[in-house]
Amino acid sequence: MTAMRPILFATDGSPSAAEAQKEAFELAQRLDAPLVVVSVVLTVLPAVGYAGYGYSNIVSELTLAERHRVSELLASVEEVAVAMGIHCTTVAVEGFAVEEICRKAGEYDAQLIVVGSHGWGAARRFLSGSVSTGLVHSAPCPVLVVRPREQADLHEAAA
């Protein structure tokens, strides 16, 4: 790994992303590498079956609220990074998480993607998908998947 190419940290603001943030910040500091923080604005749609009057207004308001949430999240992460002396760039994107994160990793020529894992089981991953699994299979660079601390501790105890 080189200091000139950035580390890309993908976050959704979840507790598992907080664990990954610690790892991304530590790596950026140790390598003296810039950090690119990416968060995907998720399109939120009301319950299936509702298409009555005002539906487009509801979708618009939910999307605006999600953009605001992502903007606040990125500002918060950047504030912590700058306080730690890490050069940080933030990027909000819209679309499918895996595709957009991979696209940004390619655009920034990232040397590594750091992402959290929710620690879901196989059935829930099958139904909901897994961004971390998708990144491992599709990313243009290595991917570090940070597991939740409790899950990692349980896995070590079982070994």
Backbone as numpy.savetxt, mean C-alpha at the origin, in Angstrom:
# Nx Ny Nz CAx CAy CAz Cx Cy Cz
21.16 -3.87 -3.69 20.32 -2.69 -3.69 21.20 -1.45 -3.69
20.73 -0.43 -4.36 21.50 0.79 -4.46 20.77 1.95 -3.80
21.53 2.96 -3.42 20.95 4.10 -2.72 20.19 5.03 -3.66
20.50 5.05 -4.94 19.89 6.01 -5.85 18.47 5.64 -6.27
18.18 4.37 -6.40 16.84 3.94 -6.80 15.95 3.92 -5.56
14.71 4.38 -5.68 13.85 4.48 -4.50 13.28 3.13 -4.05
12.86 3.15 -2.82 12.07 2.05 -2.26 10.62 2.52 -2.36
9.75 1.67 -2.86 8.34 2.02 -2.98 7.59 1.34 -1.84
6.90 2.13 -1.05 6.07 1.62 0.04 4.62 1.79 -0.35
3.89 0.68 -0.47 2.46 0.71 -0.81 1.65 0.58 0.47
0.74 1.52 0.69 -0.02 1.52 1.94 -1.51 1.77 1.70
-2.31 1.15 2.57 -3.75 1.42 2.58 -4.16 1.99 3.93
-3.18 2.23 4.80 -3.47 2.80 6.11 -3.90 1.80 7.15
-3.89 0.52 6.82 -4.32 -0.53 7.75 -3.22 -0.81 8.78
-3.56 -1.55 9.86 -2.53 -1.93 10.83 -1.37 -2.73 10.20
-1.67 -3.58 9.24 -0.60 -4.34 8.60 0.30 -3.42 7.78
-0.26 -2.36 7.23 0.55 -1.38 6.50 1.45 -0.60 7.46
1.00 -0.41 8.69 1.83 0.28 9.69 3.10 -0.53 9.98
2.97 -1.85 10.05 4.15 -2.71 10.24 5.09 -2.58 9.04
4.52 -2.58 7.84 5.33 -2.46 6.63 5.99 -1.09 6.56
5.31 -0.06 7.05 5.88 1.29 7.06 7.17 1.33 7.87
7.17 0.69 9.02 8.38 0.64 9.86 9.53 0.02 9.08
9.26 -1.07 8.38 10.30 -1.76 7.60 10.79 -0.88 6.44
9.85 -0.24 5.76 10.21 0.62 4.62 11.07 1.79 5.08
10.71 2.40 6.19 11.48 3.53 6.71 12.88 3.09 7.13
12.96 1.94 7.80 14.26 1.44 8.24 15.16 1.15 7.03
14.62 0.51 6.01 15.40 0.23 4.81 15.85 1.51 4.11
14.95 2.48 3.99 15.29 3.75 3.35 16.42 4.45 4.11
16.36 4.41 5.43 17.41 5.03 6.23 18.74 4.29 6.08
18.71 2.98 6.20 19.95 2.19 6.11 20.62 2.31 4.75
19.80 2.36 3.69 20.34 2.42 2.33 20.51 3.86 1.84
20.05 4.81 2.66 20.04 6.22 2.26 19.33 6.36 0.91
18.22 5.68 0.80 17.44 5.65 -0.45 16.20 6.52 -0.30
15.78 7.16 -1.38 14.51 7.90 -1.32 13.35 6.91 -1.19
12.24 7.43 -0.70 11.05 6.61 -0.50 9.91 7.18 -1.34
9.24 6.31 -2.07 8.03 6.68 -2.81 6.88 5.94 -2.12
5.92 6.70 -1.63 4.77 6.11 -0.93 3.57 6.19 -1.86
2.98 5.03 -2.14 1.83 4.94 -3.05 0.62 4.42 -2.29
-0.51 5.07 -2.52 -1.77 4.58 -1.97 -2.82 4.65 -3.08
-3.64 3.63 -3.14 -4.64 3.51 -4.20 -6.01 3.95 -3.66
-6.62 4.88 -4.39 -7.98 5.31 -4.07 -8.92 4.21 -4.54
-9.64 3.63 -3.62 -10.56 2.54 -3.96 -11.92 3.12 -4.33
-12.48 2.64 -5.39 -13.81 3.07 -5.80 -14.81 2.36 -4.89
-15.55 3.15 -4.15 -16.51 2.61 -3.21 -17.91 2.74 -3.82
-18.61 1.62 -3.90 -19.96 1.63 -4.45 -20.96 1.22 -3.39
-22.13 1.86 -3.36 -23.17 1.46 -2.41 -23.63 0.03 -2.67
-24.41 -0.46 -1.75 -24.90 -1.84 -1.82 -25.47 -2.19 -3.19
-25.26 -3.43 -3.57 -25.74 -3.93 -4.86 -27.26 -3.85 -4.89
-27.77 -3.48 -6.03 -29.22 -3.44 -6.20 -29.80 -2.05 -6.07
-29.03 -1.12 -5.51 -29.56 0.23 -5.39 -29.11 1.04 -6.60
-30.05 1.48 -7.40 -29.73 2.31 -8.56 -30.76 3.41 -8.70
-31.31 3.81 -7.56 -32.37 4.81 -7.58 -31.86 6.22 -7.73
-32.77 7.13 -7.50 -32.48 8.55 -7.62 -31.32 8.92 -6.70
-30.37 9.65 -7.23 -29.24 10.11 -6.43 -28.07 9.16 -6.36
-28.15 8.03 -7.05 -27.07 7.03 -7.00 -25.73 7.65 -7.41
-25.72 8.39 -8.51 -24.46 8.97 -8.98 -23.92 9.98 -7.98
-24.80 10.68 -7.27 -24.34 11.61 -6.23 -23.69 10.86 -5.08
-24.26 9.73 -4.72 -23.70 8.93 -3.63 -22.33 8.40 -4.02
-22.20 7.88 -5.21 -20.92 7.37 -5.69 -19.89 8.49 -5.71
-20.28 9.65 -6.19 -19.39 10.80 -6.24 -18.92 11.21 -4.84
-19.83 11.26 -3.89 -19.48 11.63 -2.51 -18.57 10.59 -1.87
-18.86 9.31 -2.08 -18.01 8.26 -1.52 -16.60 8.32 -2.12
-16.51 8.56 -3.42 -15.21 8.65 -4.08 -14.44 9.86 -3.57
-15.10 10.98 -3.40 -14.47 12.18 -2.87 -13.95 11.94 -1.45
-14.75 11.27 -0.64 -14.33 10.95 0.73 -13.11 10.02 0.73
-13.08 9.06 -0.17 -11.95 8.14 -0.27 -10.69 8.88 -0.73
-10.83 9.79 -1.67 -9.68 10.59 -2.11 -9.13 11.42 -0.95
-10.04 11.98 -0.18 -9.63 12.77 0.99 -8.90 11.89 2.00
-9.41 10.70 2.26 -8.77 9.77 3.20 -7.36 9.42 2.74
-7.20 9.12 1.46 -5.89 8.76 0.92 -4.94 9.96 1.00
-5.44 11.15 0.70 -4.62 12.36 0.78 -4.11 12.58 2.20
-4.98 12.43 3.18 -4.58 12.57 4.58 -3.59 11.49 4.99
-3.81 10.27 4.55 -2.90 9.17 4.84 -1.51 9.46 4.31
-1.43 9.86 3.05 -0.14 10.14 2.44 0.56 11.31 3.12
-0.17 12.35 3.49 0.42 13.49 4.19 0.98 13.06 5.54
0.27 12.18 6.22 0.72 11.68 7.52 2.01 10.86 7.39
2.04 9.98 6.40 3.24 9.15 6.19 4.42 10.03 5.81
4.18 11.00 4.94 5.26 11.91 4.52 5.80 12.70 5.69
4.93 13.16 6.56 5.35 13.93 7.73 6.30 13.12 8.61
5.96 11.87 8.85 6.81 11.00 9.67 8.15 10.75 8.97
8.09 10.49 7.67 9.32 10.22 6.91 10.26 11.41 6.95
9.74 12.60 6.70 10.57 13.80 6.69 11.17 14.04 8.08
10.38 13.80 9.14 10.89 13.95 10.50 12.04 12.99 10.78
12.05 11.85 10.08 13.12 10.86 10.24 14.28 11.11 9.28
14.19 12.16 8.49 15.27 12.49 7.56 15.24 11.70 6.26
14.09 11.16 5.91 13.95 10.35 4.69 13.34 11.22 3.60
14.00 11.26 2.44 13.43 11.98 1.29 12.22 11.17 0.81
11.06 11.81 0.80 9.81 11.09 0.54 8.97 11.78 -0.52
8.45 10.99 -1.45 7.50 11.44 -2.45 6.23 10.63 -2.26
5.07 11.27 -2.34 3.81 10.53 -2.19 3.03 10.58 -3.49
2.31 9.49 -3.75 1.54 9.37 -4.98 0.20 8.69 -4.67
-0.88 9.36 -5.04 -2.21 8.75 -4.96 -2.60 8.33 -6.37
-3.09 7.11 -6.51 -3.50 6.61 -7.82 -4.89 6.01 -7.71
-5.56 5.91 -8.85 -6.88 5.29 -8.89 -6.84 4.13 -9.87
-7.49 3.05 -9.52 -7.52 1.88 -10.38 -7.38 0.61 -9.56
-6.93 -0.44 -10.22 -6.71 -1.71 -9.54 -5.38 -1.65 -8.82
-5.38 -2.00 -7.54 -4.22 -1.80 -6.67 -2.95 -2.42 -7.24
-2.98 -3.69 -7.58 -1.76 -4.38 -8.05 -1.23 -3.71 -9.32
-2.09 -3.46 -10.27 -1.67 -2.84 -11.53 -1.06 -1.47 -11.32
-1.71 -0.65 -10.49 -1.24 0.72 -10.27 0.07 0.75 -9.49
0.20 -0.10 -8.49 1.44 -0.14 -7.72 2.59 -0.61 -8.61
2.35 -1.63 -9.42 3.39 -2.11 -10.35 3.76 -1.03 -11.36
2.76 -0.31 -11.86 3.02 0.75 -12.82 3.90 1.83 -12.20
3.60 2.23 -10.98 4.39 3.26 -10.30 5.79 2.74 -9.99
5.91 1.48 -9.62 7.24 0.91 -9.35 8.09 0.98 -10.61
7.49 0.70 -11.76 8.21 0.80 -13.03 8.56 2.23 -13.38
7.62 3.15 -13.20 7.86 4.56 -13.51 9.00 5.15 -12.68
9.05 4.78 -11.41 10.08 5.31 -10.51 11.34 4.45 -10.48
11.35 3.35 -11.24 12.47 2.42 -11.26 12.82 1.98 -9.84
11.79 1.58 -9.09 11.97 1.17 -7.70 12.86 -0.06 -7.60
13.70 -0.07 -6.57 14.54 -1.23 -6.34 13.82 -2.29 -5.50
12.74 -1.88 -4.83 12.02 -2.79 -3.94 10.64 -2.20 -3.66
9.65 -3.07 -3.54 8.32 -2.69 -3.07 8.16 -3.29 -1.68
7.71 -2.47 -0.74 7.41 -2.95 0.61 5.91 -2.82 0.81
5.28 -3.90 1.22 3.82 -3.93 1.40 3.48 -4.80 2.59
2.40 -4.49 3.26 1.93 -5.29 4.38 1.06 -6.43 3.92
0.87 -7.38 4.81 -0.02 -8.51 4.56 -1.06 -8.55 5.66
-2.31 -8.65 5.29 -3.38 -8.70 6.29 -3.38 -10.02 7.06
-2.72 -11.03 6.51 -2.66 -12.32 7.19 -3.93 -13.13 7.05
-4.69 -12.88 5.99 -5.92 -13.62 5.77 -5.61 -15.05 5.37
-6.54 -15.94 5.64 -6.41 -17.33 5.22 -6.70 -17.49 3.74
-6.53 -18.69 3.25 -6.68 -18.97 1.82 -8.10 -18.67 1.32
-9.12 -19.01 2.09 -10.50 -18.79 1.65 -10.80 -17.30 1.49
-10.41 -16.51 2.46 -10.68 -15.07 2.39 -9.87 -14.42 1.27
-8.63 -14.86 1.07 -7.81 -14.35 -0.02 -8.46 -14.66 -1.36
-9.04 -15.87 -1.46 -9.69 -16.28 -2.70 -10.88 -15.37 -3.01
-11.66 -15.04 -1.99 -12.84 -14.21 -2.18 -12.50 -12.73 -2.36
-11.52 -12.23 -1.62 -11.21 -10.81 -1.64 -10.01 -10.44 -2.49
-9.21 -11.42 -2.83 -7.98 -11.11 -3.53 -6.90 -10.72 -2.54
-5.70 -10.67 -3.00 -4.60 -10.29 -2.13 -3.65 -9.41 -2.92
-3.51 -8.18 -2.47 -2.61 -7.25 -3.13 -1.17 -7.75 -3.01
-0.79 -8.19 -1.82 0.60 -8.64 -1.64 0.93 -9.82 -2.54
0.01 -10.78 -2.66 0.24 -11.93 -3.54 0.31 -11.48 -5.00
-0.58 -10.59 -5.38 -0.57 -10.06 -6.75 0.74 -9.35 -7.06
1.25 -8.59 -6.11 2.52 -7.89 -6.31 3.68 -8.86 -6.45
3.70 -9.89 -5.63 4.78 -10.88 -5.70 4.84 -11.49 -7.10
3.69 -11.70 -7.70 3.63 -12.33 -9.02 3.78 -11.36 -10.19
3.54 -10.06 -9.97 3.49 -9.13 -11.09 4.51 -7.98 -11.06
5.13 -7.75 -9.94 5.98 -6.56 -9.78 7.23 -6.61 -10.65
7.68 -5.44 -11.09 8.89 -5.36 -11.90 10.18 -5.38 -11.07
10.05 -5.57 -9.77 11.21 -5.58 -8.87 10.89 -6.50 -7.69
11.86 -6.76 -6.81 11.56 -7.60 -5.64 10.49 -6.96 -4.75
9.77 -7.82 -4.02 8.70 -7.37 -3.12 8.97 -7.93 -1.73
8.94 -7.05 -0.74 9.04 -7.47 0.66 7.64 -7.40 1.24
7.11 -8.56 1.62 5.78 -8.62 2.25 5.99 -8.74 3.75
5.49 -7.74 4.48 5.66 -7.69 5.92 4.39 -8.24 6.56
4.57 -9.31 7.30 3.42 -9.94 7.97 3.12 -9.24 9.28
1.85 -9.29 9.72 1.51 -8.71 11.02 2.34 -9.36 12.13
2.78 -8.58 13.08 3.66 -9.06 14.15 3.08 -10.28 14.85
1.78 -10.24 15.22 1.16 -11.37 15.93 1.22 -12.65 15.10
0.96 -12.52 13.81 0.95 -13.68 12.93 2.35 -14.25 12.79
3.35 -13.39 12.70 4.74 -13.85 12.58 5.15 -14.56 13.87
4.73 -14.03 15.02 5.05 -14.65 16.31 4.41 -16.03 16.43
3.15 -16.17 15.99 2.47 -17.45 16.03 3.14 -18.46 15.10
3.56 -18.00 13.94 4.23 -18.87 12.96 5.55 -19.38 13.53
6.32 -18.50 14.20 7.59 -18.91 14.80 7.35 -19.91 15.94
6.29 -19.69 16.74 6.00 -20.58 17.85 5.61 -21.97 17.37
4.95 -22.04 16.21 4.52 -23.32 15.66 5.67 -24.10 15.05
6.75 -23.41 14.69 7.88 -24.07 14.02 8.76 -24.84 14.97
